[in-house]
mmCIF file of C-alpha atoms in Angstrom:
data_model
loop_
_atom_site.group_PDB
_atom_site.id
_atom_site.type_symbol
_atom_site.label_atom_id
_atom_site.label_comp_id
_atom_site.label_asym_id
_atom_site.label_seq_id
_atom_site.Cartn_x
_atom_site.Cartn_y
_atom_site.Cartn_z
ATOM 1 C CA UNK N 1 7.277 40.725 -19.491
ATOM 2 C CA UNK N 2 8.137 38.330 -22.325
ATOM 3 C CA UNK N 3 5.273 36.419 -24.448
ATOM 4 C CA UNK N 4 6.767 33.010 -23.414
ATOM 5 C CA UNK N 5 6.571 33.919 -19.894
ATOM 6 C CA UNK N 6 3.057 34.867 -20.451
ATOM 7 C CA UNK N 7 2.423 31.422 -21.745
ATOM 8 C CA UNK N 8 4.140 30.144 -18.668
ATOM 9 C CA UNK N 9 1.772 32.065 -16.489
ATOM 10 C CA UNK N 10 -1.174 30.609 -18.412
ATOM 11 C CA UNK N 11 0.124 27.113 -17.823
ATOM 12 C CA UNK N 12 0.334 27.746 -13.975
ATOM 13 C CA UNK N 13 -3.007 29.231 -13.600
ATOM 14 C CA UNK N 14 -4.448 26.172 -15.306
ATOM 15 C CA UNK N 15 -3.050 24.011 -12.347
ATOM 16 C CA UNK N 16 -6.088 24.921 -9.926
ATOM 17 C CA UNK N 17 -6.255 22.877 -6.860
ATOM 18 C CA UNK N 18 -9.945 21.426 -7.633
ATOM 19 C CA UNK N 19 -10.024 22.550 -11.314
ATOM 20 C CA UNK N 20 -7.459 20.600 -12.617
ATOM 21 C CA UNK N 21 -5.550 20.571 -15.981
ATOM 22 C CA UNK N 22 -5.959 17.886 -18.157
ATOM 23 C CA UNK N 23 -3.183 16.999 -20.529
ATOM 24 C CA UNK N 24 -3.823 14.092 -22.879
ATOM 25 C CA UNK N 25 -0.014 13.394 -23.393
ATOM 26 C CA UNK N 26 1.715 13.883 -27.270
ATOM 27 C CA UNK N 27 4.930 12.336 -28.953
ATOM 28 C CA UNK N 28 5.294 13.695 -32.091
ATOM 29 C CA UNK N 29 3.851 16.572 -34.501
ATOM 30 C CA UNK N 30 0.935 14.402 -35.817
ATOM 31 C CA UNK N 31 -0.585 13.732 -32.094
ATOM 32 C CA UNK N 32 0.348 17.372 -31.181
ATOM 33 C CA UNK N 33 -1.611 18.512 -34.189
ATOM 34 C CA UNK N 34 -4.562 16.353 -33.378
ATOM 35 C CA UNK N 35 -4.839 17.126 -29.568
ATOM 36 C CA UNK N 36 -4.156 20.637 -30.182
ATOM 37 C CA UNK N 37 -7.341 21.257 -32.528
ATOM 38 C CA UNK N 38 -9.542 20.121 -29.876
ATOM 39 C CA UNK N 39 -11.698 22.413 -28.039
ATOM 40 C CA UNK N 40 -10.833 21.099 -24.651
ATOM 41 C CA UNK N 41 -7.070 21.122 -24.799
ATOM 42 C CA UNK N 42 -5.410 24.265 -22.713
ATOM 43 C CA UNK N 43 -2.022 22.954 -23.318
ATOM 44 C CA UNK N 44 0.357 20.341 -24.474
ATOM 45 C CA UNK N 45 2.588 17.739 -22.556
ATOM 46 C CA UNK N 46 4.752 15.329 -23.997
ATOM 47 C CA UNK N 47 5.505 11.673 -22.613
ATOM 48 C CA UNK N 48 9.128 10.463 -22.606
ATOM 49 C CA UNK N 49 7.920 7.033 -22.852
ATOM 50 C CA UNK N 50 5.891 7.415 -25.794
ATOM 51 C CA UNK N 51 8.632 9.736 -27.626
ATOM 52 C CA UNK N 52 11.071 6.769 -26.859
ATOM 53 C CA UNK N 53 8.816 4.023 -28.264
ATOM 54 C CA UNK N 54 8.408 6.409 -31.554
ATOM 55 C CA UNK N 55 12.110 6.108 -32.268
ATOM 56 C CA UNK N 56 12.490 2.599 -31.299
ATOM 57 C CA UNK N 57 13.853 2.815 -27.890
ATOM 58 C CA UNK N 58 13.230 2.008 -24.375
ATOM 59 C CA UNK N 59 12.364 5.033 -21.964
ATOM 60 C CA UNK N 60 15.233 4.103 -20.181
ATOM 61 C CA UNK N 61 17.358 4.286 -23.171
ATOM 62 C CA UNK N 62 16.352 7.813 -24.336
ATOM 63 C CA UNK N 63 18.899 10.270 -24.885
ATOM 64 C CA UNK N 64 18.864 14.106 -25.137
ATOM 65 C CA UNK N 65 19.117 14.654 -28.617
ATOM 66 C CA UNK N 66 16.380 12.297 -29.590
ATOM 67 C CA UNK N 67 13.643 13.792 -26.792
ATOM 68 C CA UNK N 68 15.035 17.293 -28.393
ATOM 69 C CA UNK N 69 14.321 16.176 -31.832
ATOM 70 C CA UNK N 70 10.573 15.144 -30.978
ATOM 71 C CA UNK N 71 10.260 18.355 -28.791
ATOM 72 C CA UNK N 72 11.253 20.786 -31.729
ATOM 73 C CA UNK N 73 8.815 19.150 -33.943
ATOM 74 C CA UNK N 74 5.874 19.606 -31.602
ATOM 75 C CA UNK N 75 6.765 23.186 -30.191
ATOM 76 C CA UNK N 76 6.094 24.308 -33.777
ATOM 77 C CA UNK N 77 2.591 23.077 -33.541
ATOM 78 C CA UNK N 78 2.080 24.517 -30.081
ATOM 79 C CA UNK N 79 3.089 27.743 -31.845
ATOM 80 C CA UNK N 80 0.637 27.881 -34.296
ATOM 81 C CA UNK N 81 -2.067 27.212 -31.781
ATOM 82 C CA UNK N 82 -0.822 29.496 -29.108
ATOM 83 C CA UNK N 83 -0.654 26.790 -26.518
ATOM 84 C CA UNK N 84 1.701 26.224 -23.261
ATOM 85 C CA UNK N 85 3.882 23.620 -23.890
ATOM 86 C CA UNK N 86 5.180 21.676 -20.891
ATOM 87 C CA UNK N 87 8.264 18.561 -21.614
ATOM 88 C CA UNK N 88 9.098 15.294 -20.343
ATOM 89 C CA UNK N 89 12.657 15.655 -19.539
ATOM 90 C CA UNK N 90 13.174 12.657 -17.243
ATOM 91 C CA UNK N 91 16.085 13.235 -14.899
ATOM 92 C CA UNK N 92 17.319 16.103 -16.975
ATOM 93 C CA UNK N 93 19.818 13.606 -18.359
ATOM 94 C CA UNK N 94 22.264 13.633 -15.672
ATOM 95 C CA UNK N 95 24.627 16.253 -15.755
ATOM 96 C CA UNK N 96 23.185 17.461 -18.798
ATOM 97 C CA UNK N 97 20.400 19.163 -16.776
ATOM 98 C CA UNK N 98 21.331 23.010 -17.595
ATOM 99 C CA UNK N 99 21.892 21.881 -21.498
ATOM 100 C CA UNK N 100 18.176 20.395 -21.643
ATOM 101 C CA UNK N 101 16.349 23.181 -19.999
ATOM 102 C CA UNK N 102 18.319 25.810 -21.935
ATOM 103 C CA UNK N 103 17.203 24.093 -25.462
ATOM 104 C CA UNK N 104 13.443 23.265 -24.512
ATOM 105 C CA UNK N 105 13.295 26.940 -23.288
ATOM 106 C CA UNK N 106 14.684 28.052 -26.239
ATOM 107 C CA UNK N 107 12.494 26.318 -28.406
ATOM 108 C CA UNK N 108 9.535 27.880 -26.671
ATOM 109 C CA UNK N 109 8.609 25.493 -24.120
ATOM 110 C CA UNK N 110 7.203 27.019 -20.773
ATOM 111 C CA UNK N 111 6.960 23.880 -18.310
ATOM 112 C CA UNK N 112 8.867 20.603 -17.472
ATOM 113 C CA UNK N 113 8.683 17.300 -15.789
ATOM 114 C CA UNK N 114 11.535 16.566 -13.633
ATOM 115 C CA UNK N 115 11.873 13.682 -12.097
ATOM 116 C CA UNK N 116 14.267 12.439 -8.771
ATOM 117 C CA UNK N 117 15.084 9.055 -10.096
ATOM 118 C CA UNK N 118 18.645 9.094 -11.866
ATOM 119 C CA UNK N 119 19.753 6.213 -14.452
ATOM 120 C CA UNK N 120 23.362 7.455 -13.779
ATOM 121 C CA UNK N 121 23.328 7.921 -10.105
ATOM 122 C CA UNK N 122 24.306 6.198 -6.948
ATOM 123 C CA UNK N 123 20.803 6.141 -5.795
ATOM 124 C CA UNK N 124 19.979 6.810 -2.280
ATOM 125 C CA UNK N 125 20.620 4.005 0.103
ATOM 126 C CA UNK N 126 23.388 2.728 -2.177
ATOM 127 C CA UNK N 127 21.381 0.456 -4.456
ATOM 128 C CA UNK N 128 23.962 1.029 -7.363
ATOM 129 C CA UNK N 129 23.689 2.443 -10.946
ATOM 130 C CA UNK N 130 20.024 4.037 -11.483
ATOM 131 C CA UNK N 131 17.940 5.067 -8.536
ATOM 132 C CA UNK N 132 16.568 7.783 -6.159
ATOM 133 C CA UNK N 133 18.589 11.105 -6.172
ATOM 134 C CA UNK N 134 19.260 12.206 -2.401
ATOM 135 C CA UNK N 135 16.644 14.945 -1.291
ATOM 136 C CA UNK N 136 19.120 17.589 -1.084
ATOM 137 C CA UNK N 137 20.504 16.640 -4.392
ATOM 138 C CA UNK N 138 17.315 16.582 -5.814
ATOM 139 C CA UNK N 139 16.343 19.983 -4.613
ATOM 140 C CA UNK N 140 19.594 21.353 -5.800
ATOM 141 C CA UNK N 141 18.666 20.176 -9.369
ATOM 142 C CA UNK N 142 15.320 21.808 -9.144
ATOM 143 C CA UNK N 143 16.918 25.300 -7.959
ATOM 144 C CA UNK N 144 19.412 24.879 -10.974
ATOM 145 C CA UNK N 145 16.265 24.591 -13.320
ATOM 146 C CA UNK N 146 14.691 27.550 -11.611
ATOM 147 C CA UNK N 147 17.745 29.421 -12.282
ATOM 148 C CA UNK N 148 18.125 29.112 -15.756
ATOM 149 C CA UNK N 149 14.460 29.770 -16.669
ATOM 150 C CA UNK N 150 14.895 33.447 -14.710
ATOM 151 C CA UNK N 151 17.887 33.970 -16.644
ATOM 152 C CA UNK N 152 16.222 33.116 -20.056
ATOM 153 C CA UNK N 153 13.202 35.760 -18.843
ATOM 154 C CA UNK N 154 11.045 32.946 -18.138
ATOM 155 C CA UNK N 155 10.544 33.300 -14.433
ATOM 156 C CA UNK N 156 7.610 31.422 -14.353
ATOM 157 C CA UNK N 157 8.764 28.427 -16.002
ATOM 158 C CA UNK N 158 6.289 25.243 -14.525
ATOM 159 C CA UNK N 159 8.136 22.735 -12.663
ATOM 160 C CA UNK N 160 6.189 19.537 -12.562
ATOM 161 C CA UNK N 161 8.721 17.828 -9.819
ATOM 162 C CA UNK N 162 8.059 13.685 -10.113
ATOM 163 C CA UNK N 163 9.490 11.705 -7.074
ATOM 164 C CA UNK N 164 9.758 7.499 -7.709
ATOM 165 C CA UNK N 165 9.820 7.686 -3.708
ATOM 166 C CA UNK N 166 6.336 6.159 -3.601
ATOM 167 C CA UNK N 167 7.579 2.570 -4.792
ATOM 168 C CA UNK N 168 11.581 3.401 -5.175
ATOM 169 C CA UNK N 169 14.482 3.264 -2.515
ATOM 170 C CA UNK N 170 14.877 2.145 1.152
ATOM 171 C CA UNK N 171 11.912 4.189 2.409
ATOM 172 C CA UNK N 172 9.439 3.867 -0.369
ATOM 173 C CA UNK N 173 6.129 4.720 0.167
ATOM 174 C CA UNK N 174 3.509 7.453 0.237
ATOM 175 C CA UNK N 175 4.562 9.207 3.367
ATOM 176 C CA UNK N 176 8.745 9.920 1.891
ATOM 177 C CA UNK N 177 6.838 10.712 -1.333
ATOM 178 C CA UNK N 178 4.946 13.720 0.484
ATOM 179 C CA UNK N 179 8.043 14.426 2.299
ATOM 180 C CA UNK N 180 9.706 14.766 -0.870
ATOM 181 C CA UNK N 181 7.072 16.867 -2.421
ATOM 182 C CA UNK N 182 7.166 19.462 0.186
ATOM 183 C CA UNK N 183 10.838 19.763 -0.322
ATOM 184 C CA UNK N 184 10.446 20.167 -3.823
ATOM 185 C CA UNK N 185 7.996 22.784 -3.312
ATOM 186 C CA UNK N 186 10.155 24.730 -1.017
ATOM 187 C CA UNK N 187 13.081 24.365 -3.616
ATOM 188 C CA UNK N 188 10.689 25.850 -6.451
ATOM 189 C CA UNK N 189 8.849 23.281 -7.877
ATOM 190 C CA UNK N 190 5.305 24.809 -9.126
ATOM 191 C CA UNK N 191 3.730 21.080 -8.372
ATOM 192 C CA UNK N 192 4.436 17.450 -7.356
ATOM 193 C CA UNK N 193 3.727 14.166 -9.535
ATOM 194 C CA UNK N 194 3.977 11.297 -7.286
ATOM 195 C CA UNK N 195 4.156 7.922 -9.906
ATOM 196 C CA UNK N 196 2.568 5.031 -8.961
ATOM 197 C CA UNK N 197 5.211 2.600 -10.199
ATOM 198 C CA UNK N 198 5.862 0.779 -12.969
ATOM 199 C CA UNK N 199 3.106 -1.532 -12.706
ATOM 200 C CA UNK N 200 0.888 0.954 -13.414
ATOM 201 C CA UNK N 201 -1.710 -0.318 -11.040
ATOM 202 C CA UNK N 202 -2.152 3.284 -9.599
ATOM 203 C CA UNK N 203 -2.899 4.424 -5.795
ATOM 204 C CA UNK N 204 -5.935 4.465 -4.028
ATOM 205 C CA UNK N 205 -8.672 6.961 -3.297
ATOM 206 C CA UNK N 206 -7.664 7.484 0.403
ATOM 207 C CA UNK N 207 -3.792 7.971 -0.535
ATOM 208 C CA UNK N 208 -4.510 10.564 -3.069
ATOM 209 C CA UNK N 209 -6.660 12.701 -0.726
ATOM 210 C CA UNK N 210 -3.744 12.521 1.679
ATOM 211 C CA UNK N 211 -1.014 13.696 -0.753
ATOM 212 C CA UNK N 212 -3.615 16.626 -1.888
ATOM 213 C CA UNK N 213 -3.975 17.755 2.007
ATOM 214 C CA UNK N 214 -0.384 17.633 2.545
ATOM 215 C CA UNK N 215 0.675 19.523 -0.383
ATOM 216 C CA UNK N 216 -1.905 21.735 -0.528
ATOM 217 C CA UNK N 217 -3.677 20.674 -3.565
ATOM 218 C CA UNK N 218 -0.214 20.918 -5.909
ATOM 219 C CA UNK N 219 -0.481 17.604 -7.172
ATOM 220 C CA UNK N 220 0.012 15.977 -10.322
ATOM 221 C CA UNK N 221 -1.793 12.133 -10.836
ATOM 222 C CA UNK N 222 -2.041 10.075 -13.669
ATOM 223 C CA UNK N 223 -5.641 8.971 -15.143
ATOM 224 C CA UNK N 224 -5.438 5.363 -15.417
ATOM 225 C CA UNK N 225 -7.277 4.228 -18.695
ATOM 226 C CA UNK N 226 -6.208 0.972 -19.595
ATOM 227 C CA UNK N 227 -8.095 -1.016 -16.794
ATOM 228 C CA UNK N 228 -11.321 -1.037 -14.549
ATOM 229 C CA UNK N 229 -11.687 0.445 -11.151
ATOM 230 C CA UNK N 230 -9.337 3.358 -11.214
ATOM 231 C CA UNK N 231 -10.081 6.773 -10.505
ATOM 232 C CA UNK N 232 -11.917 9.006 -12.661
ATOM 233 C CA UNK N 233 -11.722 12.665 -13.605
ATOM 234 C CA UNK N 234 -14.793 13.898 -11.906
ATOM 235 C CA UNK N 235 -13.523 11.870 -8.672
ATOM 236 C CA UNK N 236 -9.944 13.333 -9.006
ATOM 237 C CA UNK N 237 -11.783 16.805 -9.188
ATOM 238 C CA UNK N 238 -13.831 16.350 -6.371
ATOM 239 C CA UNK N 239 -10.645 15.228 -4.117
ATOM 240 C CA UNK N 240 -8.689 18.590 -5.269
ATOM 241 C CA UNK N 241 -6.325 17.570 -7.478
ATOM 242 C CA UNK N 242 -4.208 20.470 -9.585
ATOM 243 C CA UNK N 243 -3.321 18.524 -12.997
ATOM 244 C CA UNK N 244 -4.284 15.133 -14.824
ATOM 245 C CA UNK N 245 -2.325 13.633 -17.022
ATOM 246 C CA UNK N 246 -2.311 9.967 -18.812
ATOM 247 C CA UNK N 247 1.372 9.386 -20.077
ATOM 248 C CA UNK N 248 2.011 7.172 -22.679
ATOM 249 C CA UNK N 249 -1.670 5.623 -22.474
ATOM 250 C CA UNK N 250 -3.073 7.149 -25.526
ATOM 251 C CA UNK N 251 -0.114 5.890 -27.592
ATOM 252 C CA UNK N 252 -0.458 2.449 -25.892
ATOM 253 C CA UNK N 253 -4.147 2.421 -27.433
ATOM 254 C CA UNK N 254 -3.633 4.101 -30.463
ATOM 255 C CA UNK N 255 -1.048 1.240 -31.712
ATOM 256 C CA UNK N 256 -3.386 -1.424 -30.761
ATOM 257 C CA UNK N 257 -5.844 0.416 -32.820
ATOM 258 C CA UNK N 258 -3.407 0.837 -35.533
ATOM 259 C CA UNK N 259 -2.726 -3.438 -35.340
ATOM 260 C CA UNK N 260 -6.486 -4.251 -35.543
ATOM 261 C CA UNK N 261 -6.986 -1.912 -38.795
ATOM 262 C CA UNK N 262 -3.834 -3.209 -40.697
ATOM 263 C CA UNK N 263 -4.748 -6.700 -40.122
ATOM 264 C CA UNK N 264 -8.562 -6.058 -41.004
ATOM 265 C CA UNK N 265 -7.033 -4.965 -44.430
ATOM 266 C CA UNK N 266 -4.218 -7.689 -44.620
ATOM 267 C CA UNK N 267 -7.526 -9.754 -44.234
ATOM 268 C CA UNK N 268 -9.275 -8.551 -47.260
ATOM 269 C CA UNK N 269 -11.574 -6.474 -45.681
ATOM 270 C CA UNK N 270 -13.023 -3.337 -47.384
ATOM 271 C CA UNK N 271 -14.811 -1.451 -44.949
#
């Protein structure tokens, strides 16, 4: 067994329903080093929105090469700390899916997020450029990632399949997200990430419980840190999710702190 696949197995084992892996998403080598140094960090995960913002781009304008440059710097840190790294690949950048998965694995990554919302596709239901892949096509893309990972001797590569069907598409809603989640698991996904949508208002406890039951706990949810009233880590653990992430929230909150510090300095404060 390759050393890299051993890391993939470690990442997979950390995603245990009821004892979830907690990921405080990163976007560059500095944040990777900072978070890797924390005792509670078990793995590192990138957030494409944050990587795009650090490059002066909107999330939808992030390109493959920019994403890979950030991953390359982050991968050096994870290797130093012997931590598994999972990468946000968006939808795999359309037809460059195989190219991206090969390159992230070559950089040492052992997992990825793969979305079912394509920015260049004719979405399901014919909503024009940018929309959900049909279920069959989304499943086929998961199989393509799994095939490349096996070819590169990382058969336990962790695919966190994200579905945006909770809020997008002609059948938008939790039932559609669960239907897709089950299909993605059957196609080779390791876990399902149901995204609550661009409003980031989150989804309710009852809905999370329903998804956990339907997907045998193989569920990733975002911990909402930027508003009161959201489900906390302990509640999500009790519900039985397998993975908790924060997306770009650390970046957004840290930029607010940087702004406050810079303003204080410019205003002449000395302490």
